[in-house]
Amino acid sequence: MSPSLREAGLFAGLALLVAGIFAWLGAAYGVRMLAEAACYAIIALGLTIQWGYAGLFNVGLMGFVAIAAFTTVLVSFPVNDAFWQGDGPVMLGQAALTLAIGVAVTILLSRSTRIGMPKGLRTALTLIAAAITYLAVQGQLDPAATLIEREAGFVGGLGLPVWMGWVAGGVVAGLLGWAMGRITLGLRADYMAIATLGIAEIVKAFLKNADWLTRGTLTVSPLPWPVPTPQELGFVASRSAYLAVTAVMIVVLYVLLERAWHSPWGRMMRAIRDNEVSAAAMGKDINRRRLEMFVVGNFIIGLGGAALITFTTIFDPSSFAPLNHTFLIWVMVILGGAGNNLGAIFGALLVYVIWIMSEPVALFLFTSAEAWGEKLFGWQAPDDLYTRALQMRVFVIGLTITLVLRFAPKGLLPEKVMRYD
C-alpha cells in the first residue's frame, strides 16, 4: 500500500470514528473533544520536531505547558484594580530592581577571569554574589507577597488580547527551554530526561505555592477566550469557533515545519540525529543546533499548552500532571510516527479520542455486564464497579501503545525517508 493511500485510509477511519461520537454523544461534546485534541496536536508538533528531527528526549513537557499557561493568564486576564491601587507594585518593582542588579553583578563576576582573576576566587565570589542576591530579593519579596495576598488576593493580569498571551506563553516556554538546554543538552539522553523532568516539577511547585502570583490552589477563572464564549454564542458555535482558530494554527505550523523539514537546515538536523560523530566531523556545531531545536520545539509546546488551558477556562497549578501533560503526548507522537508532522497530528487526534472515550465506553460495557450478569447468572457486581470503569482509560492507552510498538514500532505514519539523486 502506498504511503498516500495509507494516510487517506487512516484519516478516513478516524473521521468515521469521530462521526460516530457526534451521533452518540452530540455535537457539543464532539466539538469540545476536537478542540482539545487540536490543542494537543500543536503540542505534539512541538515534541515531534524535538524527538523526531533532533532525537532530544524531553520529558519535561508539563513544565513548559504550565509556564506558558501561567504567562497567558498574566497577560490576558482582566486587570486587578485592587493590586494596582495598593503598595504591591512599588514593592515588587524594588525587588525586581534588586534582582536585576544582583544578576548583573553575578554575571560580571562569573566572567572576571578575562581580567586576570584566578578561577577559584572567581567561583567563590560568584557563589557569594548569587547567595546575597537571593537573600536580598527574598527579603523584599516576602513582605510584598503578604501585602498583595491580604489587600488584593493576587496580582491579576494585564487585560491584553488572548492571542498576545498565547504568543507570550510560547516565548517564555522557549526562554525556559533555552535555559534548560544550556544545562542539559550536553548530557546523555537518560540524564537529560531526568533533568527535564525535575525542572518541570520545580515549575509546577513554584506556580502552586506562589499564591500572590497565581492564587495557587484557589485557581484563576474564568479565563478569557479569543472568540465569543458559550454564554454569548452557545456551546456548539463558540467551541466550533475555538476549534477553527486552533485548526488554522495547526495548518500554519504544519506548512512551516514541512518547509523546514525539506530545507538544508532540516537535512542537517537529521544528519545530527542519525550520526552525531559524522556531523561533528563535517564541522557542524552539535550543541548549538540542538539548542535551536529545543527552543523552537518548546515555543510550539508552549503555544499549544496556552491554547489548551485557555479552552478549559481555569488555571489550576495542581491540575498539571505528568500523565496528562507529558506521557499522553509522548504516546501521541510514538503512535503517529516520530519525524512525521502529519503522523504527529494524526496520533494526537486518535489518542485523544481513545483517551476521552475510554470512560463512557467502559462505563457502558460495565453497566451492561452488570445488568446481564445479574439477569442471567444472579451475579452481584462489586461496589466499586463504576470507579473501575472510570479508571479504564489508563489501561486502554497502555494497551494501545503496547500494540503499536509490537506491530508498528515506527508509528502508524512512519517518517518518510528522503532520497536525493
Coordinates of C-alpha atoms in Angstrom, one line a residue:
M1 CA 0.0 0.0 0.0
S2 CA 1.4 3.4 -1.0
P3 CA 2.0 5.9 1.8
S4 CA -0.6 8.3 0.4
L5 CA -3.3 5.7 0.3
R6 CA -2.4 4.6 3.8
E7 CA -2.7 8.2 5.1
A8 CA -6.0 8.6 3.4
G9 CA -7.3 5.4 4.8
L10 CA -6.3 6.2 8.4
F11 CA -7.7 9.7 8.3
A12 CA -10.9 8.3 6.8
G13 CA -11.2 5.8 9.6
L14 CA -10.6 8.5 12.1
A15 CA -13.3 10.7 10.5
L16 CA -15.8 7.8 10.8
L17 CA -14.9 7.3 14.4
V18 CA -15.4 11.0 15.2
A19 CA -18.7 11.0 13.2
G20 CA -19.9 8.1 15.4
I21 CA -19.1 10.0 18.6
F22 CA -21.0 13.0 17.3
A23 CA -24.0 10.8 16.6
W24 CA -23.8 9.1 20.0
L25 CA -22.9 12.0 22.4
G26 CA -24.0 15.1 20.5
A27 CA -22.3 18.0 18.7
A28 CA -21.4 19.9 21.8
Y29 CA -19.4 17.0 23.2
G30 CA -17.8 16.2 19.9
V31 CA -16.7 19.7 19.2
R32 CA -15.2 20.1 22.7
M33 CA -13.3 16.8 22.1
L34 CA -11.9 18.0 18.8
A35 CA -10.9 21.4 20.1
E36 CA -8.9 19.9 23.0
A37 CA -7.4 17.3 20.6
A38 CA -6.3 20.2 18.3
C39 CA -4.5 21.8 21.2
Y40 CA -2.8 18.5 21.9
A41 CA -1.9 18.3 18.2
I42 CA 0.0 21.6 18.4
I43 CA 1.9 20.3 21.5
A44 CA 2.7 17.1 19.6
L45 CA 4.1 19.0 16.7
G46 CA 6.5 20.7 19.1
L47 CA 7.6 17.4 20.6
T48 CA 8.0 15.7 17.2
I49 CA 10.5 18.2 16.0
Q50 CA 12.5 17.8 19.2
W51 CA 12.4 14.0 19.2
G52 CA 11.7 13.2 15.5
Y53 CA 14.0 15.8 14.0
A54 CA 16.8 16.0 16.6
G55 CA 16.4 13.0 18.9
L56 CA 16.1 15.1 22.0
F57 CA 14.4 13.2 24.9
N58 CA 12.3 15.9 26.6
V59 CA 10.1 14.5 29.4
G60 CA 9.5 17.9 31.0
L61 CA 6.6 18.9 28.7
M62 CA 4.4 19.6 31.7
G63 CA 6.7 22.4 32.9
F64 CA 6.5 24.2 29.5
V65 CA 2.8 23.8 29.3
A66 CA 2.4 25.1 32.8
I67 CA 4.7 28.1 32.4
A68 CA 3.1 29.1 29.1
A69 CA -0.4 28.8 30.6
F70 CA 0.6 31.0 33.6
T71 CA 2.1 33.6 31.2
T72 CA -1.2 33.6 29.3
V73 CA -3.1 34.3 32.5
L74 CA -0.7 37.1 33.4
V75 CA -1.0 38.8 30.0
S76 CA -4.7 38.3 29.2
F77 CA -6.6 38.0 32.5
P78 CA -8.5 41.2 33.4
V79 CA -6.7 43.8 35.5
N80 CA -6.9 43.6 39.2
D81 CA -7.5 47.2 40.3
A82 CA -7.0 46.4 44.0
F83 CA -3.5 45.3 43.3
W84 CA -2.5 48.4 41.2
Q85 CA -4.0 50.8 43.7
G86 CA -2.0 49.4 46.6
D87 CA 1.7 49.4 47.5
G88 CA 2.3 46.0 45.9
P89 CA 3.6 47.2 42.5
V90 CA 6.2 49.5 44.2
M91 CA 7.4 46.8 46.4
L92 CA 7.6 44.3 43.5
G93 CA 9.5 46.9 41.5
Q94 CA 12.1 47.3 44.2
A95 CA 12.5 43.5 44.4
A96 CA 12.9 43.3 40.6
L97 CA 15.5 46.1 40.6
T98 CA 17.4 44.3 43.3
L99 CA 17.2 41.1 41.3
A100 CA 18.5 42.8 38.1
I101 CA 21.4 44.4 39.9
G102 CA 22.3 41.1 41.6
V103 CA 22.1 39.1 38.4
A104 CA 24.3 41.7 36.6
V105 CA 26.9 41.6 39.3
T106 CA 26.9 37.8 39.4
I107 CA 27.4 37.6 35.6
L108 CA 30.2 40.1 35.7
L109 CA 31.9 38.1 38.5
S110 CA 31.5 34.8 36.6
R111 CA 33.4 36.3 33.7
S112 CA 36.1 38.0 35.7
T113 CA 38.8 35.6 34.6
R114 CA 39.0 37.7 31.5
I115 CA 40.7 40.4 33.5
G116 CA 43.1 38.0 35.2
M117 CA 41.2 36.9 38.3
P118 CA 42.1 33.3 39.4
K119 CA 39.3 30.7 38.7
G120 CA 39.0 29.6 42.3
L121 CA 38.5 33.2 43.5
R122 CA 36.1 33.9 40.6
T123 CA 33.9 30.8 41.6
A124 CA 33.8 31.8 45.2
L125 CA 32.9 35.4 44.6
T126 CA 30.2 34.3 42.0
L127 CA 28.6 32.0 44.5
I128 CA 28.7 34.6 47.3
A129 CA 27.1 37.2 45.0
A130 CA 24.4 34.7 43.9
A131 CA 23.6 33.9 47.6
I132 CA 23.4 37.6 48.6
T133 CA 21.1 38.3 45.6
Y134 CA 18.8 35.5 46.6
L135 CA 18.6 36.6 50.3
A136 CA 18.1 40.3 49.3
V137 CA 15.3 39.5 46.8
Q138 CA 13.6 37.1 49.2
G139 CA 13.8 39.7 51.9
Q140 CA 11.9 42.2 49.8
L141 CA 9.6 39.7 48.1
D142 CA 8.1 38.1 51.3
P143 CA 6.5 41.3 52.7
A144 CA 5.3 42.2 49.2
A145 CA 3.6 38.8 48.8
T146 CA 2.0 39.0 52.2
L147 CA 0.7 42.5 51.4
I148 CA -0.7 41.5 48.0
E149 CA -2.5 38.5 49.3
R150 CA -4.0 40.5 52.2
E151 CA -5.1 43.5 50.1
A152 CA -5.7 42.2 46.6
G153 CA -5.6 38.4 46.6
F154 CA -3.2 38.2 43.7
V155 CA -1.6 40.4 41.0
G156 CA -4.2 39.7 38.3
G157 CA -3.4 40.2 34.6
L158 CA -2.8 42.9 32.1
G159 CA -6.0 42.6 30.2
L160 CA -4.4 42.3 26.8
P161 CA -5.8 40.2 23.9
V162 CA -5.7 36.4 24.4
W163 CA -3.5 35.8 21.3
M164 CA -0.8 38.0 22.8
G165 CA -1.0 35.8 25.9
W166 CA -0.5 32.7 23.7
V167 CA 2.5 34.2 21.9
A168 CA 4.0 35.4 25.2
G169 CA 3.4 32.0 26.7
G170 CA 5.3 30.4 23.8
V171 CA 8.1 32.9 24.1
V172 CA 8.5 32.3 27.8
A173 CA 8.4 28.5 27.3
G174 CA 11.1 28.9 24.6
L175 CA 13.3 31.0 27.0
L176 CA 12.9 28.4 29.7
G177 CA 13.9 25.8 27.1
W178 CA 17.0 27.9 26.3
A179 CA 18.0 28.0 29.9
M180 CA 17.3 24.3 30.4
G181 CA 19.1 23.5 27.1
R182 CA 22.2 25.3 28.2
I183 CA 22.3 22.9 31.2
T184 CA 21.0 19.6 29.9
L185 CA 21.9 19.3 26.1
G186 CA 25.4 18.2 26.9
L187 CA 24.1 15.3 29.0
R188 CA 23.3 11.8 27.8
A189 CA 19.7 11.1 26.8
D190 CA 18.8 9.4 30.1
Y191 CA 20.3 12.1 32.3
M192 CA 18.7 14.8 30.1
A193 CA 15.3 13.1 30.7
I194 CA 15.8 13.2 34.5
A195 CA 16.9 16.8 34.4
T196 CA 13.9 18.0 32.3
L197 CA 11.5 16.0 34.5
G198 CA 13.0 17.6 37.6
I199 CA 12.8 21.1 36.3
A200 CA 9.2 20.6 35.2
E201 CA 8.3 19.6 38.8
I202 CA 10.1 22.7 40.1
V203 CA 8.0 24.9 37.8
K204 CA 4.8 23.2 39.0
A205 CA 5.8 23.5 42.6
F206 CA 6.6 27.2 42.2
L207 CA 3.3 28.0 40.5
K208 CA 1.4 26.0 43.1
N209 CA 2.9 27.8 46.1
A210 CA 3.2 31.4 44.7
D211 CA -0.3 32.4 45.9
W212 CA 0.3 36.1 45.4
L213 CA 1.2 35.5 41.7
T214 CA -1.1 32.6 40.7
R215 CA -3.7 32.2 43.5
G216 CA -2.2 28.7 44.0
T217 CA -4.8 26.1 44.7
L218 CA -7.6 28.7 44.7
T219 CA -7.3 28.7 40.9
V220 CA -7.9 31.6 38.4
S221 CA -11.1 31.6 36.3
P222 CA -12.8 32.2 34.0
L223 CA -10.0 32.7 31.5
P224 CA -10.9 34.9 28.5
W225 CA -11.3 33.3 25.1
P226 CA -10.0 34.7 21.8
V227 CA -13.5 34.0 20.4
P228 CA -17.0 34.6 21.8
T229 CA -17.8 32.5 24.8
P230 CA -20.5 29.8 25.2
Q231 CA -22.6 32.4 27.1
E232 CA -22.6 34.6 24.1
L233 CA -23.0 32.1 21.2
G234 CA -23.9 28.8 22.8
F235 CA -21.7 25.8 23.3
V236 CA -21.6 24.4 19.8
A237 CA -21.0 27.7 18.0
S238 CA -18.4 29.0 20.4
R239 CA -16.5 25.8 20.6
S240 CA -16.6 25.5 16.8
A241 CA -15.0 29.0 16.6
Y242 CA -12.3 27.9 19.0
L243 CA -11.7 24.8 17.0
A244 CA -11.4 26.9 13.8
V245 CA -8.7 29.0 15.5
T246 CA -6.6 26.0 16.6
A247 CA -7.1 24.4 13.2
V248 CA -5.6 27.4 11.5
M249 CA -2.7 27.3 13.9
I250 CA -2.1 23.7 13.1
V251 CA -2.1 24.3 9.3
V252 CA 0.3 27.2 9.6
L253 CA 2.7 25.3 11.8
Y254 CA 2.4 22.2 9.6
V255 CA 3.4 24.2 6.4
L256 CA 6.3 25.9 8.2
L257 CA 7.6 22.6 9.7
E258 CA 7.3 20.8 6.3
R259 CA 9.4 23.6 4.7
A260 CA 11.9 23.3 7.5
W261 CA 12.0 19.5 7.1
H262 CA 12.9 19.7 3.4
S263 CA 15.4 22.6 3.8
P264 CA 19.2 22.2 4.2
W265 CA 18.6 23.1 7.9
G266 CA 16.2 20.1 8.2
R267 CA 18.7 17.8 6.5
M268 CA 21.4 18.9 8.8
M269 CA 19.2 18.2 11.9
R270 CA 18.5 14.7 10.6
A271 CA 22.2 14.2 10.0
I272 CA 23.0 15.2 13.6
R273 CA 20.2 12.9 14.9
D274 CA 21.4 9.9 12.8
N275 CA 25.1 10.2 13.2
E276 CA 26.4 12.8 15.6
V277 CA 30.0 11.9 15.2
S278 CA 29.9 12.3 11.4
A279 CA 28.0 15.5 11.6
A280 CA 30.6 16.9 14.0
A281 CA 33.4 15.8 11.7
M282 CA 31.7 17.8 8.9
G283 CA 32.1 20.9 11.1
K284 CA 28.5 21.2 12.5
D285 CA 28.1 22.7 15.9
I286 CA 26.1 19.9 17.5
N287 CA 25.0 21.6 20.8
R288 CA 24.2 24.9 19.1
R289 CA 21.9 23.2 16.6
R290 CA 20.2 21.1 19.3
L291 CA 19.7 24.2 21.3
E292 CA 17.9 25.8 18.4
M293 CA 15.6 22.8 18.0
F294 CA 14.9 22.6 21.7
V295 CA 13.9 26.3 21.9
V296 CA 11.7 26.1 18.7
G297 CA 10.0 23.0 20.0
N298 CA 9.3 24.4 23.4
F299 CA 7.9 27.6 21.8
I300 CA 5.4 25.4 19.9
I301 CA 4.7 23.3 23.0
G302 CA 4.0 26.5 25.0
L303 CA 1.7 27.8 22.3
G304 CA -0.4 24.6 22.3
G305 CA -0.3 24.4 26.1
A306 CA -1.6 28.0 26.4
A307 CA -4.4 27.3 24.0
L308 CA -5.3 24.1 25.9
I309 CA -5.5 25.7 29.3
T310 CA -7.4 28.7 27.9
F311 CA -10.0 26.4 26.5
T312 CA -10.7 24.9 29.9
T313 CA -11.3 28.4 31.2
I314 CA -9.5 27.6 34.5
F315 CA -5.8 27.9 35.6
D316 CA -5.1 25.4 38.4
P317 CA -1.4 24.7 39.0
S318 CA -2.4 21.5 40.8
S319 CA -4.1 20.1 37.7
F320 CA -0.8 19.8 35.8
A321 CA 0.1 16.1 35.8
P322 CA 2.9 14.1 34.0
L323 CA 0.2 11.6 32.9
N324 CA -1.9 14.2 31.1
H325 CA 0.7 16.7 30.0
T326 CA 3.8 14.5 29.3
F327 CA 3.1 10.8 28.9
L328 CA -0.1 11.2 26.9
I329 CA 1.7 13.5 24.4
W330 CA 4.6 11.0 24.0
V331 CA 2.1 8.3 23.2
M332 CA 0.6 10.6 20.5
V333 CA 3.9 11.1 18.9
I334 CA 5.0 7.5 19.1
L335 CA 1.7 6.2 17.8
G336 CA 1.5 8.7 15.0
G337 CA 5.2 8.3 13.9
A338 CA 8.1 10.4 15.1
G339 CA 9.7 12.5 12.4
N340 CA 6.4 12.8 10.5
N341 CA 4.4 16.0 11.1
L342 CA 1.3 14.5 9.7
G343 CA 1.8 11.5 11.8
A344 CA 2.0 13.6 14.9
I345 CA -1.3 15.3 14.1
F346 CA -3.0 12.0 13.4
G347 CA -1.6 10.5 16.6
A348 CA -2.8 13.4 18.7
L349 CA -6.3 13.2 17.3
L350 CA -6.6 9.4 17.6
V351 CA -5.0 9.0 21.0
Y352 CA -7.1 11.9 22.5
V353 CA -10.3 10.3 21.0
I354 CA -9.3 7.0 22.6
W355 CA -8.4 8.7 25.9
I356 CA -11.6 10.8 26.2
M357 CA -13.9 8.0 25.0
S358 CA -12.5 5.2 27.2
E359 CA -14.6 6.3 30.2
P360 CA -18.0 6.4 28.6
V361 CA -17.4 3.2 26.6
A362 CA -16.1 1.4 29.7
L363 CA -19.0 2.6 31.8
F364 CA -21.4 1.4 29.1
L365 CA -19.8 -2.0 28.9
F366 CA -19.6 -2.4 32.7
T367 CA -23.2 -1.3 33.2
S368 CA -24.3 -3.8 30.5
A369 CA -22.2 -6.6 32.1
E370 CA -23.8 -5.9 35.5
A371 CA -27.3 -6.0 34.1
W372 CA -26.8 -9.1 32.0
G373 CA -24.8 -10.9 34.7
E374 CA -27.5 -10.3 37.3
K375 CA -30.3 -11.3 34.9
L376 CA -28.7 -14.5 33.6
F377 CA -26.5 -15.7 36.5
G378 CA -27.6 -13.7 39.6
W379 CA -24.1 -12.1 39.7
Q380 CA -23.7 -9.2 42.1
A381 CA -21.3 -6.6 40.8
P382 CA -18.7 -5.2 43.2
D383 CA -19.5 -1.9 44.8
D384 CA -16.6 -0.1 43.1
L385 CA -17.5 -1.3 39.6
Y386 CA -18.2 2.2 38.3
T387 CA -14.9 3.5 39.8
R388 CA -13.1 0.8 38.0
A389 CA -14.8 1.8 34.7
L390 CA -13.6 5.4 35.2
Q391 CA -10.0 4.2 35.5
M392 CA -10.0 2.2 32.3
R393 CA -8.6 5.0 30.2
V394 CA -5.1 4.4 31.6
F395 CA -5.3 0.7 30.8
V396 CA -6.7 1.4 27.3
I397 CA -3.9 3.8 26.5
G398 CA -1.3 1.4 27.8
L399 CA -2.7 -1.4 25.7
T400 CA -2.9 0.9 22.6
I401 CA 0.8 1.9 22.8
T402 CA 1.8 -1.7 23.5
L403 CA 0.1 -2.9 20.4
V404 CA 1.5 -0.1 18.3
L405 CA 5.0 -0.8 19.5
R406 CA 4.6 -4.5 18.8
F407 CA 3.1 -4.3 15.3
A408 CA 4.1 -0.8 14.1
P409 CA 7.2 0.3 16.0
K410 CA 7.8 3.3 13.7
G411 CA 4.2 4.5 14.2
L412 CA 1.1 4.3 12.0
L413 CA 2.5 7.0 9.7
P414 CA 6.3 6.5 9.9
E415 CA 8.9 9.0 8.8
K416 CA 9.3 9.3 5.1
V417 CA 12.9 8.6 4.1
M418 CA 14.1 11.3 1.8
R419 CA 16.2 10.2 -1.2
Y420 CA 18.3 12.6 -3.3
D421 CA 19.7 11.8 -6.7

